[in-house]
Coordinates of C-alpha atoms in Angstrom, one line a residue:
Chain A
X561 CA -63.6 -133.2 100.3
X562 CA -60.9 -132.8 97.7
X563 CA -60.4 -129.6 95.7
X564 CA -61.3 -131.2 92.4
X565 CA -64.6 -132.5 93.7
X566 CA -65.4 -129.2 95.2
X567 CA -64.8 -127.4 91.9
X568 CA -66.8 -130.0 90.0
X569 CA -69.8 -129.8 92.4
X570 CA -69.7 -126.1 92.4
X571 CA -69.7 -125.9 88.6
X572 CA -72.5 -128.4 88.4
X573 CA -74.6 -126.3 90.8
X574 CA -74.0 -123.2 88.7
X575 CA -74.7 -125.0 85.5
X576 CA -78.0 -126.2 86.9
X577 CA -79.0 -122.6 87.9
X578 CA -77.9 -121.2 84.5
X579 CA -79.8 -123.9 82.6
X580 CA -83.1 -122.7 84.3
X581 CA -82.4 -119.4 82.5
X582 CA -81.2 -120.8 79.2
X583 CA -83.6 -123.7 78.6
X584 CA -86.8 -121.7 78.9
X585 CA -85.5 -119.1 76.5
X586 CA -84.2 -121.6 74.1
X587 CA -87.5 -123.5 74.2
X588 CA -89.3 -120.2 73.4
X589 CA -87.0 -119.7 70.4
X590 CA -87.6 -123.2 69.2
X591 CA -91.4 -122.9 69.6
X592 CA -91.5 -119.4 67.9
X593 CA -89.9 -120.9 64.8
X594 CA -92.2 -123.9 64.7
X595 CA -95.3 -124.1 62.5
X596 CA -98.7 -123.3 64.0
X597 CA -99.5 -126.9 64.4
X598 CA -96.0 -128.0 65.4
X599 CA -96.0 -125.5 68.3
X600 CA -99.2 -126.9 69.7
X601 CA -98.2 -130.5 69.9
X602 CA -96.9 -131.9 73.2
X603 CA -93.4 -133.1 73.6
X604 CA -90.0 -131.8 74.6
X605 CA -89.3 -129.1 72.0
X606 CA -85.7 -128.0 71.8
X607 CA -85.6 -127.6 68.1
X608 CA -88.3 -126.0 65.9
X609 CA -90.9 -128.5 64.7
X610 CA -91.7 -127.9 61.0
X611 CA -89.4 -124.9 60.9
X612 CA -91.1 -121.7 59.6
X613 CA -91.7 -118.0 60.2
X614 CA -95.5 -118.1 60.6
X615 CA -95.2 -117.1 64.3
X616 CA -93.4 -113.9 63.4
X617 CA -95.4 -113.1 60.2
X618 CA -98.8 -113.6 61.9
X619 CA -97.8 -111.4 64.9
X620 CA -96.8 -108.5 62.6
X621 CA -99.7 -108.9 60.1
X622 CA -102.7 -110.5 61.7
X623 CA -102.2 -109.0 65.2
X624 CA -100.6 -105.8 64.0
X625 CA -97.9 -105.7 66.7
X626 CA -96.1 -103.0 64.8
X627 CA -98.2 -100.2 66.3
X628 CA -97.5 -101.2 70.0
X629 CA -93.9 -101.8 69.1
X630 CA -93.7 -98.3 67.7
X631 CA -95.4 -96.8 70.8
X632 CA -93.0 -98.6 73.0
X633 CA -90.0 -97.3 71.1
X634 CA -91.4 -93.7 71.2
X635 CA -92.2 -93.8 74.9
X636 CA -88.9 -95.5 75.9
X637 CA -86.6 -93.3 73.8
X638 CA -88.3 -90.0 74.4
X639 CA -89.1 -90.8 78.0
X640 CA -85.5 -91.9 78.7
X641 CA -84.0 -88.8 77.1
X642 CA -86.2 -86.5 79.0
X643 CA -85.6 -88.4 82.2
X644 CA -81.8 -88.4 81.9
X645 CA -81.7 -84.6 81.1
X646 CA -84.0 -83.5 83.9
X647 CA -82.5 -85.8 86.5
X648 CA -79.0 -84.7 85.6
X649 CA -80.0 -81.0 85.8
X650 CA -81.5 -81.6 89.2
X651 CA -78.5 -83.6 90.3
X652 CA -76.2 -80.8 89.2
X653 CA -78.2 -78.2 91.1
X654 CA -78.2 -80.4 94.2
X655 CA -74.5 -80.8 94.0
X656 CA -73.9 -77.1 94.4
X657 CA -73.3 -76.1 98.0
X658 CA -74.4 -72.5 97.0
X659 CA -78.0 -73.7 96.4
X660 CA -80.4 -72.2 99.0
X661 CA -82.7 -74.7 100.7
X662 CA -80.6 -77.5 99.4
X663 CA -81.4 -79.7 102.5
X664 CA -85.2 -79.1 102.2
X665 CA -85.3 -80.0 98.5
X666 CA -83.1 -83.1 99.0
X667 CA -85.5 -84.3 101.8
X668 CA -88.5 -83.6 99.5
X669 CA -86.9 -85.8 96.9
X670 CA -85.9 -88.6 99.3
X671 CA -89.5 -88.8 100.6
X672 CA -90.8 -89.5 97.1
X673 CA -88.5 -92.5 97.0
X674 CA -90.4 -94.0 99.9
X675 CA -93.8 -93.7 98.1
X676 CA -94.1 -96.6 95.6
X677 CA -96.0 -95.7 92.4
X678 CA -98.3 -98.6 93.0
X679 CA -99.6 -97.0 96.2
X680 CA -100.7 -93.8 94.5
X681 CA -101.9 -95.3 91.3
X682 CA -105.5 -94.1 91.7
X683 CA -104.8 -90.5 92.6
X684 CA -102.1 -90.5 89.9
X685 CA -104.7 -91.6 87.4
X686 CA -107.1 -88.9 88.6
X687 CA -104.3 -86.3 88.2
X688 CA -103.6 -87.4 84.7
X689 CA -107.4 -87.3 84.0
X690 CA -107.6 -83.7 85.4
X691 CA -104.8 -82.6 83.1
X692 CA -106.7 -84.1 80.2
X693 CA -103.9 -86.4 79.3
X694 CA -105.6 -89.8 79.7
X695 CA -105.0 -92.1 76.7
X696 CA -102.0 -90.2 75.4
X697 CA -98.4 -91.2 74.9
X698 CA -97.5 -87.9 76.5
X699 CA -98.9 -89.2 79.8
X700 CA -96.7 -92.3 79.5
X701 CA -93.7 -90.1 78.8
X702 CA -94.5 -87.8 81.6
X703 CA -95.0 -90.5 84.1
X704 CA -91.6 -91.0 85.7
X705 CA -90.1 -87.9 84.1
X706 CA -87.6 -87.8 86.9
X707 CA -86.9 -90.1 89.8
X708 CA -85.2 -89.7 93.2
X709 CA -82.9 -92.6 92.4
X710 CA -81.6 -91.1 89.2
X711 CA -81.2 -87.6 90.7
X712 CA -79.2 -88.8 93.6
X713 CA -77.1 -91.0 91.4
X714 CA -76.3 -88.1 89.1
X715 CA -75.6 -85.8 92.1
X716 CA -73.1 -88.3 93.4
X717 CA -71.4 -88.4 90.1
X718 CA -71.1 -84.6 89.8
X719 CA -69.8 -84.4 93.4
X720 CA -67.0 -86.7 92.4
X721 CA -65.7 -84.3 89.8
X722 CA -62.7 -82.4 91.2
X723 CA -63.6 -78.9 92.2
X724 CA -60.7 -77.2 90.4
X725 CA -62.2 -78.2 87.1
X726 CA -65.1 -75.9 87.9
X727 CA -62.9 -73.2 89.3
X728 CA -60.9 -72.6 86.1
X729 CA -64.1 -72.6 84.0
X730 CA -65.8 -70.2 86.4
X731 CA -62.8 -67.9 86.1
X732 CA -63.6 -67.7 82.4
X733 CA -67.1 -66.5 83.4
X734 CA -69.0 -69.7 82.6
X735 CA -72.6 -69.8 84.0
X736 CA -74.2 -72.9 85.5
X737 CA -75.8 -74.0 82.3
X738 CA -72.5 -73.8 80.5
X739 CA -70.7 -75.7 83.3
X740 CA -73.4 -78.3 83.2
X741 CA -73.4 -78.9 79.4
X742 CA -69.8 -78.3 78.6
X743 CA -68.0 -79.8 81.6
X744 CA -70.3 -82.0 83.8
X745 CA -72.1 -83.9 81.0
X746 CA -68.9 -84.9 79.1
X747 CA -67.2 -85.9 82.4
X748 CA -70.2 -88.0 83.6
X749 CA -70.8 -90.3 80.6
X750 CA -70.6 -93.4 82.8
X751 CA -73.3 -92.0 85.1
X752 CA -75.5 -90.8 82.3
X753 CA -75.2 -94.2 80.6
X754 CA -76.1 -96.0 83.9
X755 CA -79.2 -93.8 84.5
X756 CA -80.2 -94.1 80.8
X757 CA -79.9 -97.9 80.7
X758 CA -82.0 -98.4 83.9
X759 CA -84.6 -96.0 82.7
X760 CA -84.8 -97.4 79.2
X761 CA -85.2 -101.0 80.5
X762 CA -87.7 -99.8 83.1
X763 CA -89.8 -98.0 80.5
X764 CA -89.5 -100.8 77.9
X765 CA -90.8 -103.2 80.5
X766 CA -93.3 -101.0 82.1
X767 CA -96.8 -102.4 82.4
X768 CA -98.8 -100.6 85.1
X769 CA -98.6 -97.0 83.6
X770 CA -100.0 -98.2 80.3
X771 CA -102.6 -100.4 82.0
X772 CA -103.8 -97.4 84.0
X773 CA -103.5 -94.6 81.5
X774 CA -104.2 -96.0 78.1
X775 CA -107.6 -97.4 77.0
X776 CA -107.3 -97.8 73.3
X777 CA -105.5 -100.5 71.4
X778 CA -103.8 -98.0 69.0
X779 CA -101.9 -96.4 72.0
X780 CA -101.0 -99.7 73.8
X781 CA -97.4 -100.4 74.4
X782 CA -95.7 -103.7 73.5
X783 CA -96.0 -105.1 77.0
X784 CA -99.7 -104.6 77.2
X785 CA -100.3 -105.9 73.7
X786 CA -98.2 -108.9 74.5
X787 CA -100.0 -109.5 77.8
X788 CA -103.4 -109.6 76.2
X789 CA -102.0 -111.8 73.5
X790 CA -100.6 -114.3 76.0
X791 CA -103.7 -114.3 78.1
X792 CA -105.9 -114.3 75.0
X793 CA -107.9 -111.2 75.9
X794 CA -108.9 -108.2 73.7
X795 CA -106.5 -108.9 70.8
X796 CA -108.4 -112.0 69.8
X797 CA -111.7 -110.2 69.2
X798 CA -111.8 -112.0 65.9
X799 CA -112.1 -115.2 67.8
X800 CA -109.1 -116.8 66.2
X801 CA -107.0 -119.1 68.3
X802 CA -103.6 -117.7 69.1
X803 CA -101.1 -120.5 68.6
X804 CA -98.1 -120.9 70.9
X805 CA -95.6 -120.1 68.2
X806 CA -97.2 -116.6 67.9
X807 CA -97.1 -116.0 71.6
X808 CA -93.4 -117.1 71.8
X809 CA -92.6 -114.9 68.8
X810 CA -94.0 -112.0 70.7
X811 CA -91.9 -112.8 73.7
X812 CA -88.7 -113.0 71.6
X813 CA -89.5 -109.7 70.0
X814 CA -90.0 -108.1 73.4
X815 CA -86.7 -109.3 74.8
X816 CA -84.5 -109.0 71.7
X817 CA -83.6 -105.3 72.1
X818 CA -82.6 -106.0 75.7
X819 CA -80.6 -109.1 74.9
X820 CA -78.8 -107.4 72.0
X821 CA -77.8 -104.4 74.1
X822 CA -77.0 -106.3 77.3
X823 CA -73.5 -107.5 76.7
X824 CA -72.4 -104.0 75.9
X825 CA -74.2 -102.4 78.7
X826 CA -73.4 -104.9 81.4
X827 CA -70.7 -102.9 83.2
X828 CA -73.1 -100.0 83.6
X829 CA -75.7 -102.2 85.1
X830 CA -73.3 -103.6 87.6
X831 CA -72.2 -100.1 88.4
X832 CA -75.7 -98.9 88.8
X833 CA -76.8 -101.8 91.0
X834 CA -73.8 -101.3 93.2
X835 CA -74.3 -97.5 93.5
X836 CA -78.0 -98.1 94.2
X837 CA -77.3 -100.5 97.0
X838 CA -74.4 -98.7 98.6
X839 CA -76.3 -95.4 98.7
X840 CA -78.3 -96.6 101.7
Chain B
X1 CA -81.3 -68.2 89.7
X2 CA -80.2 -70.7 87.1
X3 CA -79.9 -73.4 89.8
X4 CA -83.6 -73.1 90.4
X5 CA -84.4 -73.2 86.7
X6 CA -82.5 -76.5 86.7
X7 CA -84.6 -77.8 89.5
X8 CA -87.9 -76.5 88.2
X9 CA -88.9 -79.6 86.1
X10 CA -88.1 -81.9 89.1
X11 CA -89.9 -79.8 91.7
X12 CA -92.9 -79.3 89.4
X13 CA -93.0 -83.1 88.6
X14 CA -92.9 -84.2 92.2
X15 CA -95.5 -81.6 93.3
X16 CA -97.9 -82.5 90.5
X17 CA -97.4 -86.2 90.2
X18 CA -96.4 -87.3 93.7
X19 CA -97.3 -84.8 96.4
X20 CA -100.6 -83.6 94.9
X21 CA -101.9 -87.2 94.3
X22 CA -100.8 -88.1 97.8
X23 CA -102.8 -85.2 99.3
X24 CA -105.6 -85.9 96.9
X25 CA -105.7 -89.5 98.0
X26 CA -106.6 -88.4 101.5
X27 CA -109.6 -86.4 100.1
X28 CA -110.7 -89.2 97.7
X29 CA -110.5 -91.7 100.5
X30 CA -113.3 -89.8 102.3
X31 CA -115.5 -89.4 99.3
X32 CA -117.9 -91.4 97.3
X33 CA -115.7 -90.7 94.3
X34 CA -117.2 -90.6 90.8
X35 CA -114.9 -89.8 87.9
X36 CA -117.5 -87.5 86.5
X37 CA -120.1 -85.6 88.5
X38 CA -120.9 -85.3 92.2
X39 CA -118.5 -86.5 94.9
X40 CA -120.2 -86.5 98.3
X41 CA -118.1 -86.8 101.4
X42 CA -118.7 -90.0 103.4
X43 CA -116.3 -89.6 106.2
X44 CA -114.6 -92.8 107.3
X45 CA -117.0 -95.1 105.5
X46 CA -114.5 -96.2 102.9
X47 CA -112.0 -97.2 105.5
X48 CA -114.6 -99.2 107.4
X49 CA -115.6 -100.8 104.1
X50 CA -112.0 -101.9 103.5
X51 CA -111.6 -103.3 106.9
X52 CA -114.9 -105.2 106.6
X53 CA -114.0 -106.6 103.2
X54 CA -113.0 -110.3 103.3
X55 CA -111.2 -109.8 100.0
X56 CA -108.9 -107.2 101.5
X57 CA -108.0 -109.6 104.3
X58 CA -107.4 -112.5 102.0
X59 CA -105.2 -110.2 99.8
X60 CA -103.4 -109.2 103.0
X61 CA -102.9 -112.8 104.0
X62 CA -101.6 -113.7 100.5
X63 CA -99.2 -110.8 100.6
X64 CA -97.8 -112.1 103.9
X65 CA -97.5 -115.7 102.7
X66 CA -96.1 -114.9 99.3
X67 CA -93.9 -112.1 100.7
X68 CA -92.4 -114.4 103.4
X69 CA -91.7 -117.1 100.8
X70 CA -90.1 -114.6 98.4
X71 CA -88.2 -113.0 101.2
X72 CA -86.8 -116.1 102.7
X73 CA -86.0 -118.1 99.5
X74 CA -85.0 -114.9 97.7
X75 CA -82.6 -114.0 100.5
X76 CA -80.8 -117.3 100.6
X77 CA -80.6 -118.1 96.8
X78 CA -78.5 -115.1 95.7
X79 CA -76.0 -115.6 98.6
X80 CA -75.5 -119.2 97.7
X81 CA -75.0 -118.3 94.0
X82 CA -72.7 -115.4 94.7
X83 CA -70.5 -117.6 97.0
X84 CA -70.6 -120.3 94.4
X85 CA -69.7 -117.9 91.5
X86 CA -66.9 -116.4 93.6
X87 CA -65.2 -119.9 93.6
X88 CA -65.1 -120.0 89.8
X89 CA -61.5 -119.2 88.9
X90 CA -61.9 -118.7 85.1
X91 CA -62.8 -115.0 84.7
X92 CA -64.7 -115.5 81.4
X93 CA -66.8 -118.3 82.8
X94 CA -67.6 -116.3 85.9
X95 CA -68.7 -113.3 83.9
X96 CA -70.8 -115.4 81.5
X97 CA -72.5 -117.2 84.3
X98 CA -73.2 -114.0 86.1
X99 CA -74.6 -112.5 82.9
X100 CA -76.9 -115.5 82.3
X101 CA -78.2 -115.5 85.8
X102 CA -78.9 -111.8 85.7
X103 CA -80.8 -112.1 82.4
X104 CA -84.4 -112.7 83.7
X105 CA -84.2 -109.6 85.8
X106 CA -83.8 -107.7 82.6
X107 CA -87.1 -109.0 81.2
X108 CA -90.6 -107.6 81.9
X109 CA -93.1 -109.5 84.0
X110 CA -95.2 -110.0 80.9
X111 CA -92.3 -111.9 79.3
X112 CA -91.3 -113.9 82.4
X113 CA -95.0 -114.6 83.2
X114 CA -95.7 -115.6 79.6
X115 CA -92.6 -117.8 79.5
X116 CA -93.5 -119.7 82.6
X117 CA -97.2 -120.0 81.9
X118 CA -96.2 -121.7 78.7
X119 CA -93.4 -123.8 80.3
X120 CA -95.8 -125.1 83.0
X121 CA -98.8 -125.6 80.7
X122 CA -100.4 -129.0 81.0
X123 CA -100.6 -129.5 77.3
X124 CA -97.4 -128.9 75.4
X125 CA -95.5 -127.2 78.2
X126 CA -91.8 -128.2 78.5
X127 CA -92.0 -129.0 82.2
X128 CA -95.0 -131.4 81.8
X129 CA -93.3 -132.9 78.7
X130 CA -90.3 -133.8 80.8
X131 CA -92.5 -135.1 83.6
X132 CA -94.4 -137.2 81.1
X133 CA -91.1 -138.6 79.7
X134 CA -90.3 -139.6 83.3
X135 CA -93.7 -141.3 83.6
X136 CA -95.3 -138.7 85.8
X137 CA -98.9 -137.6 85.0
X138 CA -99.3 -133.9 83.9
X139 CA -99.5 -131.3 86.7
X140 CA -101.9 -128.3 86.4
X141 CA -99.3 -125.9 87.9
X142 CA -101.2 -122.7 87.0
X143 CA -104.7 -123.9 88.0
X144 CA -103.9 -125.8 91.2
X145 CA -104.6 -123.6 94.3
X146 CA -102.1 -125.7 96.3
X147 CA -99.3 -125.1 93.8
X148 CA -100.0 -121.6 92.6
X149 CA -98.4 -119.9 95.5
X150 CA -95.2 -121.9 95.0
X151 CA -95.1 -121.1 91.4
X152 CA -95.4 -117.4 92.2
X153 CA -92.7 -117.5 94.9
X154 CA -90.3 -119.6 92.8
X155 CA -90.7 -117.6 89.6
X156 CA -90.2 -114.4 91.5
X157 CA -87.0 -115.7 93.1
X158 CA -85.9 -117.0 89.7
X159 CA -86.4 -113.6 88.1
X160 CA -84.7 -111.5 90.8
X161 CA -81.8 -113.6 92.2
X162 CA -79.3 -112.4 89.6
X163 CA -79.8 -108.8 90.7
X164 CA -79.0 -109.4 94.4
X165 CA -76.2 -111.8 93.3
X166 CA -74.4 -108.9 91.7
X167 CA -74.6 -106.8 94.9
X168 CA -73.1 -109.7 96.9
X169 CA -70.4 -110.3 94.3
X170 CA -69.4 -106.7 94.5
X171 CA -69.3 -106.9 98.2
X172 CA -67.2 -110.0 98.2
X173 CA -64.6 -108.3 95.9
X174 CA -64.4 -105.5 98.6
X175 CA -63.4 -107.9 101.4
X176 CA -59.9 -107.3 102.7
X177 CA -57.7 -109.9 101.0
X178 CA -55.4 -109.9 104.0
X179 CA -58.1 -111.8 105.9
X180 CA -57.9 -114.7 103.5
X181 CA -54.1 -114.7 103.4
X182 CA -53.8 -115.0 107.2
X183 CA -56.4 -117.7 107.1
X184 CA -54.5 -119.5 104.4
X185 CA -51.3 -119.2 106.5
X186 CA -53.2 -120.9 109.3
X187 CA -54.0 -123.7 106.9
X188 CA -57.8 -123.0 106.7
X189 CA -59.8 -124.9 104.1
X190 CA -61.9 -123.1 101.6
X191 CA -65.0 -124.0 103.5
X192 CA -63.6 -122.3 106.6
X193 CA -62.8 -119.2 104.6
X194 CA -66.4 -119.0 103.3
X195 CA -68.0 -119.6 106.7
X196 CA -65.6 -117.6 108.9
X197 CA -64.6 -114.8 106.6
X198 CA -66.8 -114.3 103.6
X199 CA -70.3 -114.7 105.2
X200 CA -69.6 -112.6 108.3
X201 CA -68.1 -109.9 106.0
X202 CA -71.3 -109.8 104.0
X203 CA -73.5 -109.0 107.0
X204 CA -73.9 -105.3 106.2
X205 CA -74.8 -106.1 102.5
X206 CA -77.3 -108.7 103.7
X207 CA -79.1 -106.1 105.8
X208 CA -79.3 -103.6 102.9
X209 CA -80.6 -106.4 100.6
X210 CA -83.2 -107.4 103.2
X211 CA -84.3 -103.8 103.6
X212 CA -84.7 -103.3 99.9
X213 CA -86.6 -106.6 99.5
X214 CA -89.0 -105.9 102.3
X215 CA -89.9 -102.5 100.7
X216 CA -90.2 -104.3 97.4
X217 CA -92.9 -106.7 98.7
X218 CA -95.6 -104.1 98.8
X219 CA -94.9 -103.4 95.1
X220 CA -95.9 -107.0 94.2
X221 CA -98.3 -106.2 91.3
X222 CA -97.0 -106.9 87.8
X223 CA -96.3 -110.5 88.4
X224 CA -99.7 -111.2 89.9
X225 CA -101.5 -109.2 87.2
X226 CA -99.8 -111.2 84.5
X227 CA -99.8 -114.7 86.1
X228 CA -103.1 -114.9 87.9
X229 CA -106.2 -116.5 86.6
X230 CA -109.7 -117.0 87.9
X231 CA -109.0 -120.4 89.5
X232 CA -106.0 -119.3 91.6
X233 CA -106.9 -115.7 92.3
X234 CA -108.1 -116.4 95.9
X235 CA -104.6 -117.7 96.6
X236 CA -102.5 -115.2 94.8
X237 CA -104.3 -111.8 94.8
X238 CA -102.2 -109.3 96.8
X239 CA -102.8 -105.9 98.3
X240 CA -101.8 -104.0 95.2
X241 CA -104.0 -106.1 92.9
X242 CA -106.8 -105.5 95.5
X243 CA -106.3 -101.7 95.1
X244 CA -106.3 -102.0 91.3
X245 CA -109.4 -104.3 91.2
X246 CA -111.4 -102.2 93.6
X247 CA -110.5 -99.0 91.7
X248 CA -110.6 -100.0 88.1
X249 CA -112.7 -103.2 87.9
X250 CA -115.3 -102.4 90.6
X251 CA -115.0 -98.7 90.1
X252 CA -115.0 -98.3 93.9
X253 CA -112.4 -95.5 93.7
X254 CA -113.0 -94.1 97.2
X255 CA -112.6 -97.5 98.8
X256 CA -109.6 -98.4 96.7
X257 CA -107.9 -95.2 97.7
X258 CA -108.7 -95.8 101.3
X259 CA -107.1 -99.2 101.1
X260 CA -104.0 -97.9 99.4
X261 CA -103.6 -95.2 102.1
X262 CA -103.9 -97.9 104.8
X263 CA -101.2 -100.0 103.1
X264 CA -98.9 -97.0 102.5
X265 CA -99.1 -96.0 106.1
X266 CA -98.4 -99.4 107.4
X267 CA -95.4 -99.8 105.0
X268 CA -94.0 -96.5 105.9
X269 CA -94.0 -97.5 109.6
X270 CA -92.6 -100.8 108.7
X271 CA -89.8 -99.2 106.7
X272 CA -88.9 -96.7 109.4
X273 CA -89.0 -99.6 111.9
X274 CA -86.7 -101.9 109.9
X275 CA -84.4 -99.0 109.1
X276 CA -84.1 -98.2 112.8
X277 CA -83.6 -101.8 113.7
X278 CA -80.8 -102.1 111.1
X279 CA -79.1 -98.9 112.2
X280 CA -79.0 -99.9 115.8
X281 CA -77.7 -103.2 114.9
X282 CA -74.7 -101.9 113.0
X283 CA -73.7 -99.2 115.5

């Protein structure tokens, strides 16, 4: 087979794969900007039918998506900040060879990585109940406050900082907290960004924690509100029919922050995925 | 000890939210557990109830069937795409394609499930609209027990292939260029380079990806929770939805916990086993 044919077939294959990603999204955009009626009519919809913003206006006003959106922002932003800070602190401590029982603690953290959250969802729920934190955003922020993955990733970043940087600072009498905040954190921006991105996306997309721990609509996160919207559950207590443009508007709202941030964040994602897989 | 102060939040978190629940699970699994009030011990009764529950076994079977499908197709697809992407010579095109293919992995299962439920809808869904234009009668993708499993498997592969693709691409970049140069001197065609150099060099990466995917299978929950409906549930309910349904729909908390412990034990053994297998293989 000639080279030109090879290149052409290869590109055609990739274009086909990529189109399975682009066409559904584009279709969702087109439907979300269609009128209520237009979005419900059958046919290949690649352009809004009766262009309008009713999908978006009804999702904000009638279905009050603002509250879940706000909850998602709070849980994701606060949760990510706390997660990055505590995981980095633990990673720093584990990177110090002077730490007593370093091996035991590391094993204790590694074991947690073998226990999927799904497998302990019921006793986790019971624990949160015992702490009196059921149905609070605090419980959602606490859940996943640190993770073995992030701690080890940060530890590896700190280990890669040349030792003499510390030595000179330690000569000046700097303690561990000062070393951490004034030297390690500024030198590990890439690592912090990677952990923060993964955590933010994970929290923004999280479904199970909210499904488990939250039982009132006012505390629901965007994903749960969207899920009941798509499956026409609790949100439709009024009995109104949720038209397709409203559903697709919800989907677009849920992915927009991710799509907007993604081009800038891509290199950190690639780095994080690679670190995560080569760590084995 | 400032170092211990730094570790304190982590240790406290894992003790309270991982190890305590794990230990508690063992106790709960032997109780007739009520959220409020008396919790009598019932010994092994919950475990026996799980093993005698046909729903548990059908969830187990579904996990195996869906898991095998996701594992096999999800293993081949990213390798094909990574090899294919690697042949694209224009840097910008390669980067954009990689970015687009990774996109669904960024989205939640609520979004991905919602998108596909809509795309596959018999009335007004894009896929059926295209089929109709081709003169094919509408297909009830989401309410046909025969098709439901394929939908679950393919959508899962679609969502995650961009992720593993990035791992393979990074590994391909790391292959010693001298190997290709000597092959080129020998007059090898591109095909031969791919088959005799690239694919064998990826063996280690393939093992890591396979290991990660096997461990991920147990976590199959969000997708099913979002995409299932009453008609297809017998075909697509998996172990983790069984735990959830038992615990929070039937309020059989003791039995649900017993089943989760059984699943966890089996997976831990499976993980250790595959790890060992892979270790020996590479030595």
